[in-house]
Amino acid sequence: MELQVLDHPLVEHKLTILRDKNTSSTTFRNLVSELVMLEAYEATRNLEVVDKPIETPVAPMVGKAIAKPRPIIVPVLRAGLGMLDGMMRMMPAAEVGFLGMKRDEEHPTQQITYANRLPDDLTGRQCFLIDPMLATGGTLVAATHYLADRGAKNVTAVCIIAAPEGIKYVEENIDPSIDFKVVVCGVDEGLNEQSYIVPGLGDAGDRLYGVID
């Protein structure tokens, strides 16, 4: 597992506003999109490309184009949807799949899968899992293995913040045969008794879309 934590003044500034409990949902959504665009630059550094001959207004040349099969972006519902716009802005040629998972509150490292809209075969696809929070790590491991079961061997997870406990859990439980990378904006102090990240930013889904009872 490769972990990359972005170290940049713009990321720190935007993340601080994102964490503030007084930040409105509209601003929160915009900041998530902006942070994901900054993360996508690093997350796609090893994106596969092929030569593409073109003609500029001045002369012919050989440029680069994203290789096929196209990469696929997979938001983990529902909070991951808030990150989709930022990723698509950076990779408009990518396809999009959806995976619905939620944490079993009685067993925080166990997950319940309630929806999926993914190709049956992901062999040869570069997959980008997006989910704002890497807390216990259970969702990330389960989602990555869900993709691997469909043939994915190259998975990059893009999260806003992470807890050390979650990072450790992923390192210890991710299938080593998967080429796996995690990109985050920041690593926080840890988890509280309810397995929420501290200081964190609250429930990302609720702050993006409102509270659902």
mmCIF file of C-alpha atoms in Angstrom:
data_model
loop_
_atom_site.group_PDB
_atom_site.id
_atom_site.type_symbol
_atom_site.label_atom_id
_atom_site.label_comp_id
_atom_site.label_asym_id
_atom_site.label_seq_id
_atom_site.Cartn_x
_atom_site.Cartn_y
_atom_site.Cartn_z
ATOM 1 C CA MET A 1 0.000 0.000 0.000
ATOM 2 C CA GLU A 2 1.256 3.446 -0.960
ATOM 3 C CA LEU A 3 0.019 6.427 1.080
ATOM 4 C CA GLN A 4 0.331 10.012 -0.119
ATOM 5 C CA VAL A 5 -0.646 12.937 2.091
ATOM 6 C CA LEU A 6 -0.865 16.231 0.207
ATOM 7 C CA ASP A 7 1.383 18.903 1.657
ATOM 8 C CA HIS A 8 0.330 22.222 0.176
ATOM 9 C CA PRO A 9 -0.801 25.584 1.619
ATOM 10 C CA LEU A 10 -3.945 25.662 -0.560
ATOM 11 C CA VAL A 11 -4.964 22.228 0.687
ATOM 12 C CA GLU A 12 -4.434 23.244 4.327
ATOM 13 C CA HIS A 13 -6.401 26.469 3.843
ATOM 14 C CA LYS A 14 -9.373 24.795 2.146
ATOM 15 C CA LEU A 15 -9.368 21.905 4.609
ATOM 16 C CA THR A 16 -9.578 24.315 7.546
ATOM 17 C CA ILE A 17 -12.688 25.984 6.115
ATOM 18 C CA LEU A 18 -14.155 22.555 5.329
ATOM 19 C CA ARG A 19 -13.767 21.466 8.962
ATOM 20 C CA ASP A 20 -15.435 24.576 10.401
ATOM 21 C CA LYS A 21 -18.893 23.668 11.719
ATOM 22 C CA ASN A 22 -20.163 27.090 10.589
ATOM 23 C CA THR A 23 -19.328 26.432 6.928
ATOM 24 C CA SER A 24 -22.519 26.228 4.851
ATOM 25 C CA SER A 25 -23.449 23.147 2.810
ATOM 26 C CA THR A 26 -22.965 25.093 -0.413
ATOM 27 C CA THR A 27 -19.430 26.138 0.526
ATOM 28 C CA PHE A 28 -18.726 22.635 1.854
ATOM 29 C CA ARG A 29 -19.700 21.067 -1.483
ATOM 30 C CA ASN A 30 -17.583 23.537 -3.443
ATOM 31 C CA LEU A 31 -14.559 22.973 -1.229
ATOM 32 C CA VAL A 32 -14.846 19.185 -1.508
ATOM 33 C CA SER A 33 -14.844 19.511 -5.290
ATOM 34 C CA GLU A 34 -11.821 21.830 -5.223
ATOM 35 C CA LEU A 35 -9.855 19.576 -2.868
ATOM 36 C CA VAL A 36 -10.594 16.517 -4.993
ATOM 37 C CA MET A 37 -9.306 18.305 -8.089
ATOM 38 C CA LEU A 38 -6.029 18.966 -6.267
ATOM 39 C CA GLU A 39 -5.876 15.342 -5.121
ATOM 40 C CA ALA A 40 -6.675 14.038 -8.595
ATOM 41 C CA TYR A 41 -3.470 15.580 -9.915
ATOM 42 C CA GLU A 42 -1.456 13.234 -7.701
ATOM 43 C CA ALA A 43 -3.866 10.297 -7.819
ATOM 44 C CA THR A 44 -3.595 10.131 -11.617
ATOM 45 C CA ARG A 45 0.164 10.583 -11.829
ATOM 46 C CA ASN A 46 0.625 7.009 -13.095
ATOM 47 C CA LEU A 47 -2.405 7.014 -15.374
ATOM 48 C CA GLU A 48 -1.716 4.886 -18.449
ATOM 49 C CA VAL A 49 -1.391 6.819 -21.701
ATOM 50 C CA VAL A 50 -0.686 6.000 -25.354
ATOM 51 C CA ASP A 51 0.797 7.963 -28.222
ATOM 52 C CA LYS A 52 -1.687 10.002 -30.269
ATOM 53 C CA PRO A 53 -0.648 11.671 -33.539
ATOM 54 C CA ILE A 54 -2.271 15.087 -34.054
ATOM 55 C CA GLU A 55 -1.725 18.245 -36.042
ATOM 56 C CA THR A 56 -1.378 21.584 -34.319
ATOM 57 C CA PRO A 57 -2.024 24.815 -36.267
ATOM 58 C CA VAL A 58 1.745 24.848 -36.895
ATOM 59 C CA ALA A 59 2.954 21.257 -37.359
ATOM 60 C CA PRO A 60 2.171 17.562 -36.839
ATOM 61 C CA MET A 61 3.235 15.959 -33.554
ATOM 62 C CA VAL A 62 2.708 12.916 -31.397
ATOM 63 C CA GLY A 63 0.911 13.722 -28.144
ATOM 64 C CA LYS A 64 -0.509 11.529 -25.379
ATOM 65 C CA ALA A 65 -4.037 10.254 -24.726
ATOM 66 C CA ILE A 66 -5.529 8.203 -21.895
ATOM 67 C CA ALA A 67 -5.224 4.520 -22.741
ATOM 68 C CA LYS A 68 -8.131 2.130 -23.181
ATOM 69 C CA PRO A 69 -9.919 0.559 -21.456
ATOM 70 C CA ARG A 70 -10.888 3.862 -19.911
ATOM 71 C CA PRO A 71 -10.317 4.359 -16.164
ATOM 72 C CA ILE A 72 -13.372 4.111 -13.952
ATOM 73 C CA ILE A 73 -14.309 6.352 -11.023
ATOM 74 C CA VAL A 74 -16.305 4.664 -8.272
ATOM 75 C CA PRO A 75 -17.886 6.887 -5.606
ATOM 76 C CA VAL A 76 -18.883 5.072 -2.422
ATOM 77 C CA LEU A 77 -22.462 6.190 -1.773
ATOM 78 C CA ARG A 78 -23.617 8.540 -0.561
ATOM 79 C CA ALA A 79 -20.813 10.849 0.572
ATOM 80 C CA GLY A 80 -18.563 9.842 -2.311
ATOM 81 C CA LEU A 81 -20.981 11.495 -4.731
ATOM 82 C CA GLY A 82 -19.826 14.862 -3.423
ATOM 83 C CA MET A 83 -16.352 14.111 -4.788
ATOM 84 C CA LEU A 84 -17.460 12.953 -8.221
ATOM 85 C CA ASP A 85 -17.672 16.367 -9.886
ATOM 86 C CA GLY A 86 -14.065 17.200 -8.979
ATOM 87 C CA MET A 87 -12.767 13.896 -10.323
ATOM 88 C CA MET A 88 -14.791 14.164 -13.531
ATOM 89 C CA ARG A 89 -13.506 17.669 -14.164
ATOM 90 C CA MET A 90 -9.978 16.266 -14.164
ATOM 91 C CA MET A 91 -10.842 13.027 -16.023
ATOM 92 C CA PRO A 92 -13.848 13.723 -18.265
ATOM 93 C CA ALA A 93 -13.018 10.656 -20.372
ATOM 94 C CA ALA A 94 -13.400 8.276 -17.418
ATOM 95 C CA GLU A 95 -16.420 6.078 -16.865
ATOM 96 C CA VAL A 96 -18.369 6.120 -13.590
ATOM 97 C CA GLY A 97 -19.595 3.234 -11.465
ATOM 98 C CA PHE A 98 -21.419 3.344 -8.142
ATOM 99 C CA LEU A 99 -21.031 1.295 -4.991
ATOM 100 C CA GLY A 100 -23.352 1.586 -2.004
ATOM 101 C CA MET A 101 -21.777 0.572 1.296
ATOM 102 C CA LYS A 102 -22.446 1.575 4.867
ATOM 103 C CA ARG A 103 -20.757 0.783 8.136
ATOM 104 C CA ASP A 104 -22.358 -1.711 10.480
ATOM 105 C CA GLU A 105 -22.592 0.530 13.557
ATOM 106 C CA GLU A 106 -22.407 -2.482 15.902
ATOM 107 C CA HIS A 107 -19.288 -3.783 14.138
ATOM 108 C CA PRO A 108 -17.470 -0.703 12.742
ATOM 109 C CA THR A 109 -14.970 -2.616 10.575
ATOM 110 C CA GLN A 110 -17.754 -4.623 8.903
ATOM 111 C CA GLN A 111 -19.717 -3.259 5.971
ATOM 112 C CA ILE A 112 -23.157 -3.710 4.460
ATOM 113 C CA THR A 113 -23.325 -3.532 0.659
ATOM 114 C CA TYR A 114 -26.722 -2.268 -0.465
ATOM 115 C CA ALA A 115 -26.189 -1.184 -4.083
ATOM 116 C CA ASN A 116 -23.790 -1.426 -6.997
ATOM 117 C CA ARG A 117 -23.674 -0.259 -10.571
ATOM 118 C CA LEU A 118 -20.396 -1.615 -11.887
ATOM 119 C CA PRO A 119 -19.167 -3.563 -14.917
ATOM 120 C CA ASP A 120 -18.982 -7.309 -14.298
ATOM 121 C CA ASP A 121 -15.401 -7.342 -15.611
ATOM 122 C CA LEU A 122 -12.872 -4.736 -14.452
ATOM 123 C CA THR A 123 -9.817 -6.560 -15.782
ATOM 124 C CA GLY A 124 -7.213 -4.085 -16.990
ATOM 125 C CA ARG A 125 -9.134 -1.068 -15.675
ATOM 126 C CA GLN A 126 -7.528 1.579 -13.497
ATOM 127 C CA CYS A 127 -10.051 2.169 -10.720
ATOM 128 C CA PHE A 128 -10.427 5.263 -8.561
ATOM 129 C CA LEU A 129 -12.455 4.806 -5.368
ATOM 130 C CA ILE A 130 -13.666 8.084 -3.887
ATOM 131 C CA ASP A 131 -14.944 8.456 -0.317
ATOM 132 C CA PRO A 132 -14.365 11.529 1.905
ATOM 133 C CA MET A 133 -13.482 9.673 5.123
ATOM 134 C CA LEU A 134 -11.029 6.873 5.804
ATOM 135 C CA ALA A 135 -12.088 6.168 9.404
ATOM 136 C CA THR A 136 -11.942 2.525 10.512
ATOM 137 C CA GLY A 137 -10.769 1.411 7.066
ATOM 138 C CA GLY A 138 -13.446 -1.258 6.827
ATOM 139 C CA THR A 139 -15.353 0.360 3.977
ATOM 140 C CA LEU A 140 -12.210 1.005 1.949
ATOM 141 C CA VAL A 141 -10.962 -2.563 2.275
ATOM 142 C CA ALA A 142 -14.387 -4.022 1.469
ATOM 143 C CA ALA A 143 -14.863 -1.713 -1.530
ATOM 144 C CA THR A 144 -11.386 -2.444 -2.897
ATOM 145 C CA HIS A 145 -11.900 -6.203 -2.582
ATOM 146 C CA TYR A 146 -15.325 -5.805 -4.211
ATOM 147 C CA LEU A 147 -13.573 -4.324 -7.260
ATOM 148 C CA ALA A 148 -10.814 -6.939 -7.120
ATOM 149 C CA ASP A 149 -13.422 -9.699 -7.243
ATOM 150 C CA ARG A 150 -14.351 -8.282 -10.662
ATOM 151 C CA GLY A 151 -10.782 -8.364 -11.907
ATOM 152 C CA ALA A 152 -9.429 -4.968 -10.817
ATOM 153 C CA LYS A 153 -5.737 -5.054 -9.916
ATOM 154 C CA ASN A 154 -4.973 -1.328 -9.947
ATOM 155 C CA VAL A 155 -6.977 0.699 -7.393
ATOM 156 C CA THR A 156 -6.378 4.223 -6.097
ATOM 157 C CA ALA A 157 -8.455 5.505 -3.195
ATOM 158 C CA VAL A 158 -9.016 9.262 -2.934
ATOM 159 C CA CYS A 159 -10.172 10.462 0.514
ATOM 160 C CA ILE A 160 -10.292 13.893 2.139
ATOM 161 C CA ILE A 161 -9.137 12.903 5.634
ATOM 162 C CA ALA A 162 -7.973 9.713 7.324
ATOM 163 C CA ALA A 163 -7.445 8.319 10.820
ATOM 164 C CA PRO A 164 -4.236 6.476 11.734
ATOM 165 C CA GLU A 165 -6.290 3.474 12.882
ATOM 166 C CA GLY A 166 -7.949 3.246 9.477
ATOM 167 C CA ILE A 167 -4.651 3.512 7.636
ATOM 168 C CA LYS A 168 -3.220 0.715 9.772
ATOM 169 C CA TYR A 169 -6.286 -1.476 9.207
ATOM 170 C CA VAL A 170 -6.051 -1.016 5.438
ATOM 171 C CA GLU A 171 -2.323 -1.788 5.426
ATOM 172 C CA GLU A 172 -2.909 -5.004 7.361
ATOM 173 C CA ASN A 173 -6.003 -6.214 5.489
ATOM 174 C CA ILE A 174 -5.750 -5.140 1.863
ATOM 175 C CA ASP A 175 -5.018 -7.938 -0.602
ATOM 176 C CA PRO A 176 -1.279 -7.583 -1.375
ATOM 177 C CA SER A 177 -1.848 -8.683 -4.975
ATOM 178 C CA ILE A 178 -3.640 -5.373 -5.652
ATOM 179 C CA ASP A 179 -1.594 -2.385 -6.807
ATOM 180 C CA PHE A 180 -3.133 -0.091 -4.203
ATOM 181 C CA LYS A 181 -2.607 3.591 -3.416
ATOM 182 C CA VAL A 182 -4.328 6.042 -1.054
ATOM 183 C CA VAL A 183 -4.282 9.826 -1.513
ATOM 184 C CA VAL A 184 -5.535 12.035 1.334
ATOM 185 C CA CYS A 185 -5.498 15.730 2.207
ATOM 186 C CA GLY A 186 -4.723 15.123 5.886
ATOM 187 C CA VAL A 187 -4.261 12.488 8.607
ATOM 188 C CA ASP A 188 -6.055 13.353 11.859
ATOM 189 C CA GLU A 189 -5.434 12.440 15.503
ATOM 190 C CA GLY A 190 -7.551 9.295 15.631
ATOM 191 C CA LEU A 191 -11.008 7.844 16.239
ATOM 192 C CA ASN A 192 -13.369 8.457 19.152
ATOM 193 C CA GLU A 193 -15.452 5.805 20.907
ATOM 194 C CA GLN A 194 -18.050 5.954 18.121
ATOM 195 C CA SER A 195 -15.302 5.400 15.500
ATOM 196 C CA TYR A 196 -15.614 8.923 14.104
ATOM 197 C CA ILE A 197 -12.506 10.840 13.066
ATOM 198 C CA VAL A 198 -11.223 13.469 15.533
ATOM 199 C CA PRO A 199 -11.021 16.409 14.980
ATOM 200 C CA GLY A 200 -12.535 15.402 11.662
ATOM 201 C CA LEU A 201 -15.161 17.390 9.824
ATOM 202 C CA GLY A 202 -18.378 15.732 10.984
ATOM 203 C CA ASP A 203 -20.568 13.461 8.902
ATOM 204 C CA ALA A 204 -19.535 14.273 5.333
ATOM 205 C CA GLY A 205 -22.798 12.962 3.839
ATOM 206 C CA ASP A 206 -24.932 15.073 6.157
ATOM 207 C CA ARG A 207 -22.838 18.174 5.541
ATOM 208 C CA LEU A 208 -23.035 17.652 1.793
ATOM 209 C CA TYR A 209 -26.699 16.739 1.467
ATOM 210 C CA GLY A 210 -28.429 17.318 4.790
ATOM 211 C CA VAL A 211 -29.427 15.024 7.631
ATOM 212 C CA ILE A 212 -31.520 11.977 6.753
ATOM 213 C CA ASP A 213 -33.253 10.341 9.715
#
